[in-house]
């Protein structure tokens, strides 16, 4: 049985996840601008996308290798892995790579590396503009197709995490969620943010639609104007978010620190403060500028200590 399918042991420490790239050149991806692509003929566009997709798939393989060597069991793929895959041409190129994509996805599964996605900020299911909602669903459908082609499960194991979007649109958000295709809805998760949707608000959406909640402690303290990750509301929200996961052992959370001050929404280079309750989080995405170096620091100074009485790991 693959590592990500095993039920976590009661006292197992959290798995720390790598987000998209590394500080070193070990994990990097290529892209192409819309302007450059549109300057080419359709045949040339296909050639460019085929070469780019092939190269980025190889780079995804290298990212999986990096995670394996460094014992990282969670990897957030870049949402720009296959640029313009939401176009007819991009999708056609993807389908021509069916075997290659499946081989890469199977490697991740066999190595017990959990692959997840965080679609970009253009995905807003609560927008008051129908065109924005329709485009958001199209983007999510493309990401779902990529996960399908990588052979990843249609479950929150291979989640696609987004924000609530436009504030005060809870009813519309719930309505859109309920009508989503199964390939999207089965993987969808929602995250609380700093300004539009508080932890309690997004929790209510998740409970009502049976969609898991990804709790972000830093977004929570900013929204609630808190001065510490050890505020009682942090473990309360972590526990409440866990109730939205049909398999609690799949629960994923985010951590970041403010760059210049505690409630700074800009991410710091490393993680120097952690919520005590995060020892109880099965999976943690580390959102820090120095990527794998931040993971190394947390492993050396936070996980190795495993003493919940202390939250500052600097």
XYZ file of C-alpha atoms in Angstrom:
314
model
C 0.000 0.000 0.000
C 1.319 3.453 -0.896
C 2.547 5.734 1.886
C -0.198 8.326 1.375
C -2.870 5.651 1.680
C -1.742 4.450 5.071
C -3.544 5.641 8.177
C -1.188 7.829 10.197
C -0.026 6.469 13.511
C -1.358 8.297 16.543
C 1.995 9.796 17.528
C 3.357 10.287 14.010
C 4.918 13.687 13.414
C 3.503 15.928 10.673
C 4.731 15.633 7.108
C 6.145 18.936 5.821
C 5.373 19.785 2.207
C 7.380 21.542 -0.488
C 5.620 24.303 -2.438
C 6.310 24.351 -6.204
C 10.045 25.092 -6.477
C 13.253 24.996 -4.472
C 15.603 27.766 -3.436
C 18.309 25.899 -5.293
C 17.991 25.167 -9.005
C 16.968 21.582 -8.300
C 13.256 22.180 -8.968
C 12.406 24.756 -11.622
C 9.846 24.999 -14.433
C 9.619 26.749 -17.778
C 6.807 28.859 -19.184
C 5.860 30.848 -22.268
C 4.042 34.173 -22.486
C 0.722 34.545 -24.275
C 2.211 37.318 -26.401
C 5.029 35.113 -27.641
C 2.754 32.141 -28.292
C 0.223 34.172 -30.277
C 2.968 35.514 -32.531
C 3.468 31.986 -33.863
C 1.506 29.982 -36.396
C -0.755 27.228 -35.059
C 1.759 24.564 -36.077
C 4.538 26.469 -34.342
C 2.354 26.912 -31.253
C 1.811 23.179 -31.059
C 5.550 22.548 -31.367
C 6.346 25.062 -28.626
C 3.720 23.647 -26.250
C 4.746 20.054 -26.925
C 8.396 20.832 -26.157
C 7.432 22.863 -23.084
C 5.059 20.225 -21.692
C 7.598 17.453 -22.288
C 10.311 19.438 -20.532
C 8.120 20.429 -17.601
C 6.971 16.836 -17.138
C 10.631 15.810 -16.903
C 11.112 18.602 -14.373
C 8.136 17.275 -12.395
C 9.898 13.907 -12.364
C 12.973 15.677 -10.975
C 10.798 17.344 -8.325
C 9.515 13.910 -7.322
C 13.117 12.668 -7.195
C 14.061 15.647 -5.020
C 11.203 14.941 -2.634
C 12.106 11.269 -2.462
C 15.786 11.923 -1.706
C 14.879 14.515 0.921
C 12.075 12.404 2.438
C 9.417 14.982 1.589
C 6.039 13.263 1.240
C 3.949 16.236 0.091
C 4.539 18.264 -3.047
C 2.426 21.164 -4.279
C 2.723 21.260 -8.041
C 2.816 24.626 -9.765
C -0.495 25.637 -11.316
C 1.535 26.754 -14.352
C 2.950 23.280 -15.003
C 1.322 23.127 -18.457
C 0.668 26.694 -19.639
C -2.418 27.142 -21.856
C -3.610 23.625 -21.107
C -7.105 25.114 -20.817
C -7.106 25.794 -24.578
C -8.116 23.250 -27.232
C -4.539 23.113 -28.498
C -3.050 22.685 -25.027
C -5.498 19.933 -24.135
C -4.744 18.119 -27.388
C -1.025 18.207 -26.601
C -1.726 16.859 -23.112
C -3.743 13.949 -24.497
C -0.845 13.072 -26.800
C 1.263 12.539 -23.653
C -1.128 10.184 -21.864
C 1.410 7.431 -21.186
C 4.149 9.786 -20.041
C 1.837 11.604 -17.648
C 0.561 8.366 -16.142
C 4.101 7.064 -15.638
C 5.065 10.192 -13.709
C 1.937 10.075 -11.562
C 2.428 6.391 -10.865
C 5.990 7.087 -9.676
C 4.688 9.626 -7.162
C 2.109 7.156 -5.893
C 4.624 4.323 -5.625
C 7.008 6.549 -3.677
C 4.243 7.687 -1.323
C 4.478 11.317 -2.416
C 1.201 13.204 -2.203
C 0.636 15.592 -5.132
C -1.624 18.609 -4.596
C -2.476 21.843 -6.437
C -3.304 25.436 -5.557
C -4.896 27.058 -8.647
C -4.075 30.727 -9.152
C -5.968 33.795 -7.961
C -8.061 33.988 -11.122
C -10.212 31.123 -9.804
C -13.117 32.908 -8.103
C -16.266 30.810 -7.805
C -18.058 33.553 -5.849
C -17.643 36.299 -8.454
C -20.708 38.336 -9.380
C -19.613 38.035 -13.020
C -20.820 34.866 -14.714
C -17.879 34.929 -17.140
C -15.414 34.853 -14.235
C -17.195 31.898 -12.637
C -17.322 30.016 -15.949
C -13.617 30.638 -16.568
C -12.816 29.556 -13.011
C -14.623 26.260 -13.530
C -12.791 25.799 -16.828
C -9.445 26.282 -15.090
C -10.399 23.827 -12.348
C -11.555 21.318 -14.964
C -8.154 21.535 -16.653
C -6.346 20.946 -13.354
C -8.664 18.014 -12.655
C -7.856 16.582 -16.086
C -4.134 16.843 -15.365
C -4.585 15.047 -12.027
C -6.672 12.379 -13.767
C -3.982 11.900 -16.409
C -1.368 11.646 -13.653
C -3.475 8.830 -12.203
C -4.133 10.686 -8.955
C -7.180 9.761 -6.876
C -10.437 11.661 -7.137
C -10.342 12.540 -3.469
C -8.851 15.232 -1.197
C -5.631 13.207 -1.165
C -4.951 14.914 -4.501
C -6.622 18.161 -3.564
C -7.140 21.378 -5.505
C -7.182 24.172 -2.924
C -8.734 27.604 -3.528
C -9.962 30.642 -1.592
C -13.552 31.716 -1.107
C -13.060 34.711 -3.377
C -15.446 37.642 -3.304
C -16.714 38.353 0.205
C -20.363 38.286 1.248
C -21.223 35.808 -1.507
C -21.582 32.673 0.601
C -24.888 31.575 -0.883
C -23.616 31.787 -4.453
C -20.385 30.047 -3.497
C -22.296 27.116 -2.025
C -24.570 26.921 -5.061
C -21.658 26.820 -7.502
C -19.847 24.173 -5.440
C -22.860 21.858 -5.446
C -23.095 21.994 -9.260
C -19.416 21.293 -9.964
C -18.424 18.194 -11.966
C -17.360 15.233 -9.858
C -13.761 15.413 -11.120
C -13.492 18.867 -9.523
C -15.745 18.563 -6.497
C -14.156 15.319 -5.308
C -10.788 17.093 -4.963
C -11.837 20.613 -4.023
C -10.792 22.211 -0.727
C -11.216 25.755 0.572
C -8.802 27.846 2.584
C -9.519 30.742 4.931
C -7.883 34.018 3.916
C -6.719 37.257 5.489
C -9.571 39.524 4.468
C -12.590 38.084 2.603
C -13.407 34.795 4.356
C -12.540 34.173 7.991
C -11.850 30.695 9.314
C -15.358 30.432 10.744
C -16.958 31.663 7.517
C -15.109 29.243 5.244
C -15.698 26.465 7.789
C -19.434 27.044 7.493
C -19.192 26.825 3.691
C -17.185 23.610 3.908
C -19.516 21.964 6.406
C -22.582 22.844 4.357
C -21.122 21.563 1.067
C -19.109 18.598 2.417
C -15.857 20.086 1.111
C -12.697 19.873 3.269
C -11.204 23.009 4.786
C -7.492 23.786 4.614
C -6.732 25.819 7.729
C -4.096 28.548 7.388
C -2.974 29.752 10.819
C -1.231 32.869 9.499
C -4.277 33.983 7.520
C -6.326 33.367 10.669
C -4.229 35.556 12.965
C -4.193 38.373 10.412
C -7.961 38.278 9.917
C -8.669 38.108 13.646
C -5.961 40.650 14.617
C -4.214 38.205 16.927
C -0.719 38.576 18.361
C 0.289 34.925 18.664
C -0.271 31.538 17.045
C -1.008 30.234 20.534
C -4.285 32.096 20.799
C -6.955 29.540 21.839
C -8.850 30.084 18.586
C -5.982 28.548 16.570
C -6.253 24.994 18.002
C -10.031 25.386 18.021
C -10.103 26.136 14.303
C -7.587 23.390 13.540
C -9.854 20.883 15.275
C -12.987 22.296 13.626
C -11.365 22.111 10.185
C -10.486 18.467 10.784
C -14.176 17.618 11.096
C -14.634 18.582 7.421
C -12.257 15.835 6.258
C -13.923 12.478 5.609
C -10.533 10.928 6.329
C -9.016 13.030 9.161
C -5.548 11.643 8.416
C -5.621 13.523 5.084
C -6.061 16.909 6.756
C -3.705 19.501 5.321
C -2.856 22.912 6.757
C -0.666 25.829 5.715
C 1.949 27.719 7.682
C 3.744 30.969 6.937
C 5.256 33.792 8.978
C 5.127 37.526 8.365
C 8.192 38.970 6.677
C 8.670 42.182 8.703
C 6.230 41.715 11.597
C 3.969 39.019 12.989
C 0.824 39.913 11.036
C 2.632 40.878 7.826
C 0.808 39.040 4.980
C 4.067 38.865 3.011
C 5.865 35.568 3.551
C 9.150 35.396 5.442
C 12.224 33.535 4.228
C 12.046 30.899 6.967
C 9.542 29.732 9.568
C 10.520 30.844 13.077
C 7.133 30.574 14.811
C 4.759 27.605 14.773
C 1.422 26.995 16.460
C 1.778 24.424 19.236
C -1.304 22.651 17.921
C 0.358 22.010 14.558
C 2.043 18.969 16.084
C -1.428 17.446 15.622
C -1.655 18.384 11.923
C -0.954 15.361 9.686
C 0.227 17.391 6.648
C 1.689 20.918 6.600
C 2.513 22.946 3.487
C 5.431 25.236 4.301
C 4.859 28.579 2.607
C 8.226 30.299 3.034
C 10.499 32.011 0.533
C 13.451 29.715 1.235
C 11.378 26.587 0.495
C 13.425 23.464 1.290
C 15.664 25.400 3.685
C 12.586 26.300 5.719
C 11.622 22.619 5.817
C 15.124 21.677 6.983
C 14.975 24.287 9.756
C 11.588 23.091 10.962
C 12.762 19.499 10.984
C 15.897 20.366 12.936
C 14.401 22.795 15.446
C 10.671 22.072 15.681
C 9.937 18.475 14.745
C 13.029 17.082 16.426
C 12.162 18.864 19.658
C 8.523 17.711 19.572
C 7.814 19.731 22.710
C 4.419 21.412 22.325
C 5.104 23.842 25.179
C 7.280 25.955 22.894
C 6.098 27.759 19.753
C 9.166 29.872 18.864
C 11.759 27.829 16.956
C 14.200 30.639 16.180
